[in-house]
PDB file of C-alpha atoms in Angstrom:
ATOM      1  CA  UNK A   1       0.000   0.000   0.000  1.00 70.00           C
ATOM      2  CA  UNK A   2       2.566   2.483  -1.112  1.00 77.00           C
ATOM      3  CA  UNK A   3       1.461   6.411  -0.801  1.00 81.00           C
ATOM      4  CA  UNK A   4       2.351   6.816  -4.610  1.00 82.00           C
ATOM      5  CA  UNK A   5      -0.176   3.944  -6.067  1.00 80.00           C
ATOM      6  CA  UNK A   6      -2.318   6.270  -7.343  1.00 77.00           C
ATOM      7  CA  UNK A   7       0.283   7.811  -9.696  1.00 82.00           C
ATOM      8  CA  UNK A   8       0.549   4.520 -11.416  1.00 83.00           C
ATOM      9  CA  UNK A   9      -1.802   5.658 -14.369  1.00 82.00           C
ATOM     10  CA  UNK A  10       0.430   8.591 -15.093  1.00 83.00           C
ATOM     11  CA  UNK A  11       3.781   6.655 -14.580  1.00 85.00           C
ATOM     12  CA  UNK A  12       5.236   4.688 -17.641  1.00 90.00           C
ATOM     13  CA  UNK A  13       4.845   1.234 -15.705  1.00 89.00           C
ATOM     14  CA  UNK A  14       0.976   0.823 -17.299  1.00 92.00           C
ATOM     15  CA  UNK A  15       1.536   1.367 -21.097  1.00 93.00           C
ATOM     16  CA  UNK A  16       4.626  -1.002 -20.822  1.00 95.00           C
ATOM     17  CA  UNK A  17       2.293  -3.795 -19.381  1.00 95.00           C
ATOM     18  CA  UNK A  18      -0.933  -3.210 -21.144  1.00 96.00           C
ATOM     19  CA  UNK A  19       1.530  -3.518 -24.263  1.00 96.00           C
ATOM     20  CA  UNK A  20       2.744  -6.195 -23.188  1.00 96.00           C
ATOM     21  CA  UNK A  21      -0.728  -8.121 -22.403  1.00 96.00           C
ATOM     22  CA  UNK A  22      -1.804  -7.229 -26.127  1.00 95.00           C
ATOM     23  CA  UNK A  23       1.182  -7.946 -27.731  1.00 94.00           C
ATOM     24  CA  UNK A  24       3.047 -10.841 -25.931  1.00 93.00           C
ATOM     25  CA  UNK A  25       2.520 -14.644 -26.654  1.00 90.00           C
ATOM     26  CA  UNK A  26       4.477 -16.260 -23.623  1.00 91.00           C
ATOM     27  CA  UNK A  27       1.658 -17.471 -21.552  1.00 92.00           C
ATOM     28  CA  UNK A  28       3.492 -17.439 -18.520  1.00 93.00           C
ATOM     29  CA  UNK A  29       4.197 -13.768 -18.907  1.00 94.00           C
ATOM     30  CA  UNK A  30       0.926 -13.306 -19.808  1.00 95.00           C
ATOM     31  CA  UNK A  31      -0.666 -14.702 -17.165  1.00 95.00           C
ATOM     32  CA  UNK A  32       1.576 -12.862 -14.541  1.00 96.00           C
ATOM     33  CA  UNK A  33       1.082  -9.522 -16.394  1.00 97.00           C
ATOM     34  CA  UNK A  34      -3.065 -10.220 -16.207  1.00 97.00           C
ATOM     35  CA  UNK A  35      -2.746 -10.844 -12.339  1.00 96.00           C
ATOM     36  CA  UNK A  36      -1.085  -7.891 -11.848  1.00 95.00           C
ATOM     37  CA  UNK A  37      -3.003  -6.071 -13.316  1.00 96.00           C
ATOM     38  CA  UNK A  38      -6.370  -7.134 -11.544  1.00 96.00           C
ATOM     39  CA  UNK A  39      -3.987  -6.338  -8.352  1.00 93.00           C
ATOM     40  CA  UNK A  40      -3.165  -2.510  -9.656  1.00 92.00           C
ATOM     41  CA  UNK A  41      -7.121  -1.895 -11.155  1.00 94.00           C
ATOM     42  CA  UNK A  42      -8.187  -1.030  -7.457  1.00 93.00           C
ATOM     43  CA  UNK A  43      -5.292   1.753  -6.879  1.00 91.00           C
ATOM     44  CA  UNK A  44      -6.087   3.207  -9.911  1.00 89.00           C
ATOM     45  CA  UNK A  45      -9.562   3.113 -10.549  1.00 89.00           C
ATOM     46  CA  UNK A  46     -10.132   6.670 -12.415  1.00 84.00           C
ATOM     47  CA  UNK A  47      -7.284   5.633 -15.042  1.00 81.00           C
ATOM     48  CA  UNK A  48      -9.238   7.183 -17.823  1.00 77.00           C
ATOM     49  CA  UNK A  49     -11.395   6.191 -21.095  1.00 80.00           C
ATOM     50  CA  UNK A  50      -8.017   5.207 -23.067  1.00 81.00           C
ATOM     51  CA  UNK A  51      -6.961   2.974 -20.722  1.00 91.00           C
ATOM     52  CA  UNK A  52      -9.968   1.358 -20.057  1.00 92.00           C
ATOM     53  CA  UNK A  53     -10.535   0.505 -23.868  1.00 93.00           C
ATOM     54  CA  UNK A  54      -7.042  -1.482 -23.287  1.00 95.00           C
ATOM     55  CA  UNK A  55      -8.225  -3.510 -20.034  1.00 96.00           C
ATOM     56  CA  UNK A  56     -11.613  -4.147 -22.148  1.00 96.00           C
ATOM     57  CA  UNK A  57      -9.073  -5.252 -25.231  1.00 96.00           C
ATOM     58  CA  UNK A  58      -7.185  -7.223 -23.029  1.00 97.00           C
ATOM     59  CA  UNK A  59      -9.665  -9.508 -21.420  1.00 97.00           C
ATOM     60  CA  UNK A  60     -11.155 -10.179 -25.130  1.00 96.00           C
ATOM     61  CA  UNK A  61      -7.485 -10.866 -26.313  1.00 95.00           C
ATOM     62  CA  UNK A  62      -7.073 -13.663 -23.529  1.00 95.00           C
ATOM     63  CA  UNK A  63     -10.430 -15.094 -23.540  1.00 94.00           C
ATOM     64  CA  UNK A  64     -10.121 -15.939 -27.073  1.00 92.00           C
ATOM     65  CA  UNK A  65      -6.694 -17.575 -26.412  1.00 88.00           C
ATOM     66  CA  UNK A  66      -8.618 -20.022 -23.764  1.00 85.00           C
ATOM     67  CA  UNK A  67     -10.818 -21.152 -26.757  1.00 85.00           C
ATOM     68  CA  UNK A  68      -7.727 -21.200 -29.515  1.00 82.00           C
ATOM     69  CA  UNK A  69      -5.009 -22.978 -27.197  1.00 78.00           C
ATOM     70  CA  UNK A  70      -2.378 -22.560 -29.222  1.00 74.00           C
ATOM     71  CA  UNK A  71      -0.681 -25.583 -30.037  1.00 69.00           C
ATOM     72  CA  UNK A  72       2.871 -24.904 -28.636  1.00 77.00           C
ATOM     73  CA  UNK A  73       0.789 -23.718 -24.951  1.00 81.00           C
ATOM     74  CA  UNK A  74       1.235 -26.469 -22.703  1.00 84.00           C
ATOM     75  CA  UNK A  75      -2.263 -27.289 -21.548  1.00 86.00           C
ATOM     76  CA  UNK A  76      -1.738 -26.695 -17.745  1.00 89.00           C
ATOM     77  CA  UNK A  77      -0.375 -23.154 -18.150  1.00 90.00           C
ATOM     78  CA  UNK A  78      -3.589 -22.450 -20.255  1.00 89.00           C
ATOM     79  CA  UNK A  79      -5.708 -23.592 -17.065  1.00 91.00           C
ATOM     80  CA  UNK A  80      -4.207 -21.222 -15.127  1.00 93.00           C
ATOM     81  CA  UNK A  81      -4.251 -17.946 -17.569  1.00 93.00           C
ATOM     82  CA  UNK A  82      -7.958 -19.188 -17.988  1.00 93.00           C
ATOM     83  CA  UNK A  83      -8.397 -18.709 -14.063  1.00 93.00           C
ATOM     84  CA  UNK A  84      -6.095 -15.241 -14.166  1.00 95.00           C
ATOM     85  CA  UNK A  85      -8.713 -13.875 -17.172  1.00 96.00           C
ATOM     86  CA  UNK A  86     -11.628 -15.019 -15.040  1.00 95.00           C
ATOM     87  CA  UNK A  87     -10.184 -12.809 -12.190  1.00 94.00           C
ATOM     88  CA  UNK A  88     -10.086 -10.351 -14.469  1.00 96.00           C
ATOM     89  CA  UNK A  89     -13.767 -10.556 -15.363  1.00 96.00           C
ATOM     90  CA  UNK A  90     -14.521 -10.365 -12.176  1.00 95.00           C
ATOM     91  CA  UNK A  91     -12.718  -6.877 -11.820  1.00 95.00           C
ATOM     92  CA  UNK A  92     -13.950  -5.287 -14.786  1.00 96.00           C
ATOM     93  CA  UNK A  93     -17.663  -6.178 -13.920  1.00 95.00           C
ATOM     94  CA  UNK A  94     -16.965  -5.184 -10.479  1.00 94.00           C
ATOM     95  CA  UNK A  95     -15.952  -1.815 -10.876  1.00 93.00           C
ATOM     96  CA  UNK A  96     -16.908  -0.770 -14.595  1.00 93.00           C
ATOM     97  CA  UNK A  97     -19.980  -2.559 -15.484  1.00 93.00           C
ATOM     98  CA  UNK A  98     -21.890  -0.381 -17.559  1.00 91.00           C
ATOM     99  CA  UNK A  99     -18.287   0.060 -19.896  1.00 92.00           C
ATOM    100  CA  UNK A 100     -17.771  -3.227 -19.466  1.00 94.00           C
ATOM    101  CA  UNK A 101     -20.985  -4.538 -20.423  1.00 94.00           C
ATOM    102  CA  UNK A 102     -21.204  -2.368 -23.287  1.00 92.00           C
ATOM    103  CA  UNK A 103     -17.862  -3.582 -24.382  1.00 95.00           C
ATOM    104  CA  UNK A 104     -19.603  -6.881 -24.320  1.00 95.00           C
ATOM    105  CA  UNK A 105     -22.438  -6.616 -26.551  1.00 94.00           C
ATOM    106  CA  UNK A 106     -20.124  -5.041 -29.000  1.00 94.00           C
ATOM    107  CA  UNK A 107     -17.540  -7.310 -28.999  1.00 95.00           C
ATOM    108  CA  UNK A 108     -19.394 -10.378 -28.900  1.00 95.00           C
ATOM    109  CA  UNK A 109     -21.920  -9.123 -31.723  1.00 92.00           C
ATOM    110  CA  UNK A 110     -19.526 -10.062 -33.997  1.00 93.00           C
ATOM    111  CA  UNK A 111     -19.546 -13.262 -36.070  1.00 91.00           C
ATOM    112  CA  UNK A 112     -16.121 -14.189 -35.012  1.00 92.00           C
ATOM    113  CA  UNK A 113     -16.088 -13.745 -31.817  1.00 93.00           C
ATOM    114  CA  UNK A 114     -19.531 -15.557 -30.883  1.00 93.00           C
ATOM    115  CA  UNK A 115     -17.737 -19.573 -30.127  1.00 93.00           C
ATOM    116  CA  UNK A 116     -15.326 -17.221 -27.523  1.00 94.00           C
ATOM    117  CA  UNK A 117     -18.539 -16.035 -26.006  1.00 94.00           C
ATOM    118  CA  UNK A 118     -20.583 -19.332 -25.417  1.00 93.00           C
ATOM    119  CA  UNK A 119     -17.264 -21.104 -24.559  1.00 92.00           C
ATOM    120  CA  UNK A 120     -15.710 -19.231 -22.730  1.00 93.00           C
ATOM    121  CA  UNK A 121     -17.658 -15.751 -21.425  1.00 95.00           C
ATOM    122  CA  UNK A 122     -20.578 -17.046 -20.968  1.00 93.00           C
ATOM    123  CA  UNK A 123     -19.573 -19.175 -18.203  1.00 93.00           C
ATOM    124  CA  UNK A 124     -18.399 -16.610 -16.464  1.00 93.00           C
ATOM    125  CA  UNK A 125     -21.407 -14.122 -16.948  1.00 93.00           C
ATOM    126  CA  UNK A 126     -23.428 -17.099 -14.838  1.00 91.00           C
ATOM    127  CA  UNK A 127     -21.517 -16.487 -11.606  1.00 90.00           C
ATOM    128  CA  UNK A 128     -21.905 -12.900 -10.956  1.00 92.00           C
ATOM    129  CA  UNK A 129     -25.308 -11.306  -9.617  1.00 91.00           C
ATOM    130  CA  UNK A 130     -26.623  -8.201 -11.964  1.00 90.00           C
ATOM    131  CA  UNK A 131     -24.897  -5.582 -10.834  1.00 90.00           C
ATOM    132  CA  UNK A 132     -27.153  -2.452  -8.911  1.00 87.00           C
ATOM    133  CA  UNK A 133     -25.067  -0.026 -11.058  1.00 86.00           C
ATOM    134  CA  UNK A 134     -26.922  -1.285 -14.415  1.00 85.00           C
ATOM    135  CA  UNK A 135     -29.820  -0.421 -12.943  1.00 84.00           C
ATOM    136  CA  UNK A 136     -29.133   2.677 -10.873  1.00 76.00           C
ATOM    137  CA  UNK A 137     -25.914   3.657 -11.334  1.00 62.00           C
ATOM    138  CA  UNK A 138     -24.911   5.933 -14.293  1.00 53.00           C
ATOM    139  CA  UNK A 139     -26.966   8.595 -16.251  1.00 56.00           C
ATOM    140  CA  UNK A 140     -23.549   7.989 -18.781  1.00 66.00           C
ATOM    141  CA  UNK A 141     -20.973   5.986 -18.942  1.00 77.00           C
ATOM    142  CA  UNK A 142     -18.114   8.804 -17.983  1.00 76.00           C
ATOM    143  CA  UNK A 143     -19.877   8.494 -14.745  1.00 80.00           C
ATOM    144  CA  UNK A 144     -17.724   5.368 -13.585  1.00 85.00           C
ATOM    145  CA  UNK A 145     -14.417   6.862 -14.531  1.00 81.00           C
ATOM    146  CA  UNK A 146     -15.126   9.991 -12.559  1.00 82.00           C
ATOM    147  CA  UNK A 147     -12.952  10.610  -9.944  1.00 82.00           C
ATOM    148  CA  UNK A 148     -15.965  11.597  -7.435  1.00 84.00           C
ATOM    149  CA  UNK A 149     -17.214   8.172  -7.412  1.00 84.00           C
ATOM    150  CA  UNK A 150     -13.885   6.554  -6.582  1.00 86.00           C
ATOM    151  CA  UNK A 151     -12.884   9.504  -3.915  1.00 85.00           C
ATOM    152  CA  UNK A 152     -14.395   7.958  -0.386  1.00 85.00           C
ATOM    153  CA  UNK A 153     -13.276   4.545  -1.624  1.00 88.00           C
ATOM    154  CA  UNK A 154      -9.998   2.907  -0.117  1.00 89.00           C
ATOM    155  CA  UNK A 155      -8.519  -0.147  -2.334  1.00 90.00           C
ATOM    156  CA  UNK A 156      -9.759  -2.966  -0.006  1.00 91.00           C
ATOM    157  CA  UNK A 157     -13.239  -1.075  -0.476  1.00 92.00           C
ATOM    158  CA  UNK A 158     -12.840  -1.357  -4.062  1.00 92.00           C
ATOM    159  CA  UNK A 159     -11.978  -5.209  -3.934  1.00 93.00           C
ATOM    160  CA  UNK A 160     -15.007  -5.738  -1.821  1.00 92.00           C
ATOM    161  CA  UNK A 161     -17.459  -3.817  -4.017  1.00 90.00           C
ATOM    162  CA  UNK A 162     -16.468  -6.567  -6.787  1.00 92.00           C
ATOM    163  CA  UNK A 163     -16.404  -9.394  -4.247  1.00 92.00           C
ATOM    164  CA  UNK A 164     -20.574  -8.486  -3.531  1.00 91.00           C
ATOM    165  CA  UNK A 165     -21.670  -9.211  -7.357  1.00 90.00           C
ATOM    166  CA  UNK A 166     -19.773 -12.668  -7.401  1.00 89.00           C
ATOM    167  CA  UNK A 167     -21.613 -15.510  -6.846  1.00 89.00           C
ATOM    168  CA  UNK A 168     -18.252 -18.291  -7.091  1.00 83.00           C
ATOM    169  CA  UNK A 169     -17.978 -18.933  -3.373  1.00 79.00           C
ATOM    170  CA  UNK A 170     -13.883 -18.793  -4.361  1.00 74.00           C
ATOM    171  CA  UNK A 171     -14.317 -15.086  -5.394  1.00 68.00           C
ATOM    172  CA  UNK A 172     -16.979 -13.545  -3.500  1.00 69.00           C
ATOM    173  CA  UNK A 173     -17.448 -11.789   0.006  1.00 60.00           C
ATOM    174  CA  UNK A 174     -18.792 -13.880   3.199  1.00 52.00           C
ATOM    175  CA  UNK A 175     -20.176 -10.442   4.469  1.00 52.00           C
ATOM    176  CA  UNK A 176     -22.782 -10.821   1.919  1.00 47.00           C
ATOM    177  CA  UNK A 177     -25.408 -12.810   3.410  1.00 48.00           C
ATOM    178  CA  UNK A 178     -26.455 -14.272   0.440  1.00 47.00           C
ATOM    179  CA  UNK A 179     -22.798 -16.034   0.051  1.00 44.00           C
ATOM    180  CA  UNK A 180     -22.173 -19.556   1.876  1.00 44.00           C
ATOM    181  CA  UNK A 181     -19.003 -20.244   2.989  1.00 43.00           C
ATOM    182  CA  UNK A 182     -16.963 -23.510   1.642  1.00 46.00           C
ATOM    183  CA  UNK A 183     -16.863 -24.697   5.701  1.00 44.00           C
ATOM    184  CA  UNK A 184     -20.653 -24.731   5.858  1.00 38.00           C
ATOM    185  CA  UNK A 185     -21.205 -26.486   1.973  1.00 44.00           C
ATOM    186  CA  UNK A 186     -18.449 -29.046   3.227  1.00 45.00           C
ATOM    187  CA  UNK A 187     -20.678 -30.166   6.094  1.00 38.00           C
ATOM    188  CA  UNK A 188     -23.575 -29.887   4.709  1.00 36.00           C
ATOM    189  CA  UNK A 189     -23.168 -30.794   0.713  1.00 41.00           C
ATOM    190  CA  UNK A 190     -27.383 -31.025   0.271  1.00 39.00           C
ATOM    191  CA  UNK A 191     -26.802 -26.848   0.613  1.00 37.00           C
ATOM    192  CA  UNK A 192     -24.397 -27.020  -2.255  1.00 40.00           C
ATOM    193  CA  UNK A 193     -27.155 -27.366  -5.232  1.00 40.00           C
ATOM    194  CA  UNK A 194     -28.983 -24.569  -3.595  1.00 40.00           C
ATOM    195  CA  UNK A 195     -26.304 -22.210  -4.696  1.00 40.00           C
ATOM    196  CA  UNK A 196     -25.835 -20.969  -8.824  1.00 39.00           C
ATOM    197  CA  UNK A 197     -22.339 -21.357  -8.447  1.00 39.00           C
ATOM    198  CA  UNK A 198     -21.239 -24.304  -5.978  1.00 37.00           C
ATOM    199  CA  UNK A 199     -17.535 -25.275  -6.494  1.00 35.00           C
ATOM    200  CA  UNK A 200     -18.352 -28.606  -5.860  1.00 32.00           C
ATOM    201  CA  UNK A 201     -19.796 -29.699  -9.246  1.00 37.00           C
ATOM    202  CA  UNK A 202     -18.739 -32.085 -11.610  1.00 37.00           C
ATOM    203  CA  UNK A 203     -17.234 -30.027 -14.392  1.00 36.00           C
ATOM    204  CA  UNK A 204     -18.152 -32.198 -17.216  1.00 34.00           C
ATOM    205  CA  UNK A 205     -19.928 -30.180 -20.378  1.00 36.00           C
ATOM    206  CA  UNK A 206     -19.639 -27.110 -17.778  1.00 37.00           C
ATOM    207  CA  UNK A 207     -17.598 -25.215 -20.456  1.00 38.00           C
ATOM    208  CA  UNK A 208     -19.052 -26.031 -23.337  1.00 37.00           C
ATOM    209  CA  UNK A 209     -18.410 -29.077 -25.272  1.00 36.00           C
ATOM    210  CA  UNK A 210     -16.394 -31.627 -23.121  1.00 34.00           C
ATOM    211  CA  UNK A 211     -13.734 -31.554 -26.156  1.00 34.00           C
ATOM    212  CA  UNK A 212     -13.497 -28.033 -26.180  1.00 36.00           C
ATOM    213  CA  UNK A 213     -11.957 -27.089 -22.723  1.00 37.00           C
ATOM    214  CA  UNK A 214      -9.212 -28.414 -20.353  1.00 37.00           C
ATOM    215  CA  UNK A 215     -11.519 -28.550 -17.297  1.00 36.00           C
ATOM    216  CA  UNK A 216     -14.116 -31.326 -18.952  1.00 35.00           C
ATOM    217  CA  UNK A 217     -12.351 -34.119 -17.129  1.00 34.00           C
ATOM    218  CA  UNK A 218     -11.704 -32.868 -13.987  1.00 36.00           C
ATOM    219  CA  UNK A 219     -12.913 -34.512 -10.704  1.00 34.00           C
ATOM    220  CA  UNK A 220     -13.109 -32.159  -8.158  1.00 35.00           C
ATOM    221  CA  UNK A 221     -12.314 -32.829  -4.656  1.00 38.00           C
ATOM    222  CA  UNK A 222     -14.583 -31.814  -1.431  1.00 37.00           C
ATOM    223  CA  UNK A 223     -13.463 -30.106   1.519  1.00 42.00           C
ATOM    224  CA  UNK A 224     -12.931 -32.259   4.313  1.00 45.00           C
ATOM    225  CA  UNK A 225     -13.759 -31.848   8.178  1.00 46.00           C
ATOM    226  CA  UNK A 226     -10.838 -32.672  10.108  1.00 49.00           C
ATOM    227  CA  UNK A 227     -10.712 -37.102  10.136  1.00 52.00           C
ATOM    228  CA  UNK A 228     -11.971 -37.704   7.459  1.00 51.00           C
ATOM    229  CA  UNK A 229     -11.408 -39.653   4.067  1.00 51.00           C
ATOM    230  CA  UNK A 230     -11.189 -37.172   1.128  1.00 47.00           C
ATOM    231  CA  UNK A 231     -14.469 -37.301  -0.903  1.00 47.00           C
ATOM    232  CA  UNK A 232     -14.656 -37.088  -5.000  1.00 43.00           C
ATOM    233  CA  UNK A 233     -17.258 -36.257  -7.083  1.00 40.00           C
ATOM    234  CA  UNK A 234     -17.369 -39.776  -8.678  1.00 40.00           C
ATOM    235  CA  UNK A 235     -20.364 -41.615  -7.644  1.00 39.00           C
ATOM    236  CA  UNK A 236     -23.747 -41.223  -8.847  1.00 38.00           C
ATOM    237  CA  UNK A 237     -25.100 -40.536  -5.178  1.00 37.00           C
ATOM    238  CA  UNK A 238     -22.808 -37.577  -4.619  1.00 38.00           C
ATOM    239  CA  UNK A 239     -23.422 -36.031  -7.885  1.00 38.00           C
ATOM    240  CA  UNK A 240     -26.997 -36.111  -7.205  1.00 36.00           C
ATOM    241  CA  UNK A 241     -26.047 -34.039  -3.957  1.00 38.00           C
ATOM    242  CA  UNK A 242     -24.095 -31.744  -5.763  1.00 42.00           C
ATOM    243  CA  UNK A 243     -25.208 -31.123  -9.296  1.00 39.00           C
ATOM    244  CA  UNK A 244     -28.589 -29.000 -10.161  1.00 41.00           C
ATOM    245  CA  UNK A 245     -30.308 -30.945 -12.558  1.00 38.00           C
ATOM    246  CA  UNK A 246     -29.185 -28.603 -15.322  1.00 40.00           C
ATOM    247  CA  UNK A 247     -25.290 -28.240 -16.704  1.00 39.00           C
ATOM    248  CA  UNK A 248     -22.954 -28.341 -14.349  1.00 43.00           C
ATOM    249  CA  UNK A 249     -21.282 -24.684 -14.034  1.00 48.00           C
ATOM    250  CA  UNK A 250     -18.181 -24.407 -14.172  1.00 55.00           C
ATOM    251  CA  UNK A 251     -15.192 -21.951 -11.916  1.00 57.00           C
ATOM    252  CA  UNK A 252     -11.921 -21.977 -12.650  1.00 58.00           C
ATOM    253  CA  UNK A 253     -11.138 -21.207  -9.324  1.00 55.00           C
ATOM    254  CA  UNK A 254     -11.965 -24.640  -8.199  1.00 61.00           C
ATOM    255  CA  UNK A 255      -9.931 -26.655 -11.381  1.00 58.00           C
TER     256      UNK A 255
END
């Protein structure tokens, strides 16, 4: 929490890594540069309209690479940037979501871009609440960039102000009443399918098809109270616990 964080939008640390997020293919760098990021978007949350164009450009850079995996990517380090630009959806939706969702329906209008969207955005549009500033919040879009808005905020209040629209128990806040906590789901797993976005499902056709993603195979593994065996998602009986009788959604957070 240095005194200076807010003068990272004016100093030339920002430009060098959004470049490098839109130009760089080294996954591993990219991945790094995307986390942080979501760690500086809090200090700096009045960067300005150019800048926020190049977050917005960023996440659909990434989330298309999740859907391409190209072929010299190993397929592990693509699970993880898929987490790191889920984080980042998270962010963006949290603090800019009238931009952000306008970014969307542009974006995602297009032809080309439309498998990225049901593969991979889509997903992630299923574990965050609508957010009250759609509704409420803006008479214009300049109204989430202005500095007024950010003023009586601290950092930590801007992480929990994105934390309160998630609904992935991994991501969201346990102040919100609405959240359940992974202690209370582990003891009682029945609770799990009463919650959109339970980290305890079976990921299979979660994603989209089960050929198209890395996480189709996964078995996911409960938390355990202190004793006991380690429990899988495996049997019939437990996925009937766990799964709502719909597609399984997915987190990345829990792969």
């Amino acid at each position: 929490q240095p005194p200076w964080k807010h003068k990272f939008s004016q100093a030339p640390l920002l430009p060098s890594l959004l470049k490098c997020l839109k130009m760089d293919t080294d996954v591993i760098v990219l991945t790094t540069g995307v986390l942080v990021l979501i760690t500086m978007l809090p200090m700096i949350p009045q960067s300005g309209k150019q800048h926020l164009h190049d977050f917005f450009d960023i996440f659909g850079r990434l989330s298309s690479w999740c859907l391409k995996k190209p072929g010299h990517v190993t397929e592990i380090y693509l699970v993880h940037l898929h987490a790191s630009v889920y984080a980042l959806f998270h962010r963006l939706y949290g603090m800019y979501p009238c931009n952000f969702v306008s970014f969307l329906r542009s974006h995602y209008s297009m032809k080309e871009n439309l498998d990225t969207f049901e593969e991979v955005v889509r997903p992630m549009m299923e574990h965050v609440r609508i957010h009250p500033e759609l509704v409420t919040g803006s008479k214009s879009k300049d109204h989430e960039l202005d500095p007024r808005r950010w003023k009586r905020l601290e950092t930590h209040d801007v992480v929990i102000e994105c934390a309160k629209i998630s609904l992935d128990p991994a991501e969201a806040s346990y102040e919100d009443g609405d959240s359940v906590s992974p202690q209370v789901s582990a003891r009682f797993p029945h609770r799990a399918a009463d919650v959109a976005a339970s980290p305890y499902v079976d990921t299979q056709n979660s994603c989209g098809s089960a050929t198209s993603t890395p996480y189709s195979s996964a078995r996911l593994t409960l938390l355990n109270t202190p004793g006991q065996p380690p429990q899988t998602l495996s049997s019939p009986s437990t996925r009937l616990l766990t799964e709502p009788p719909q597609a399984a959604l997915w987190s990345p957070s829990s792969v």
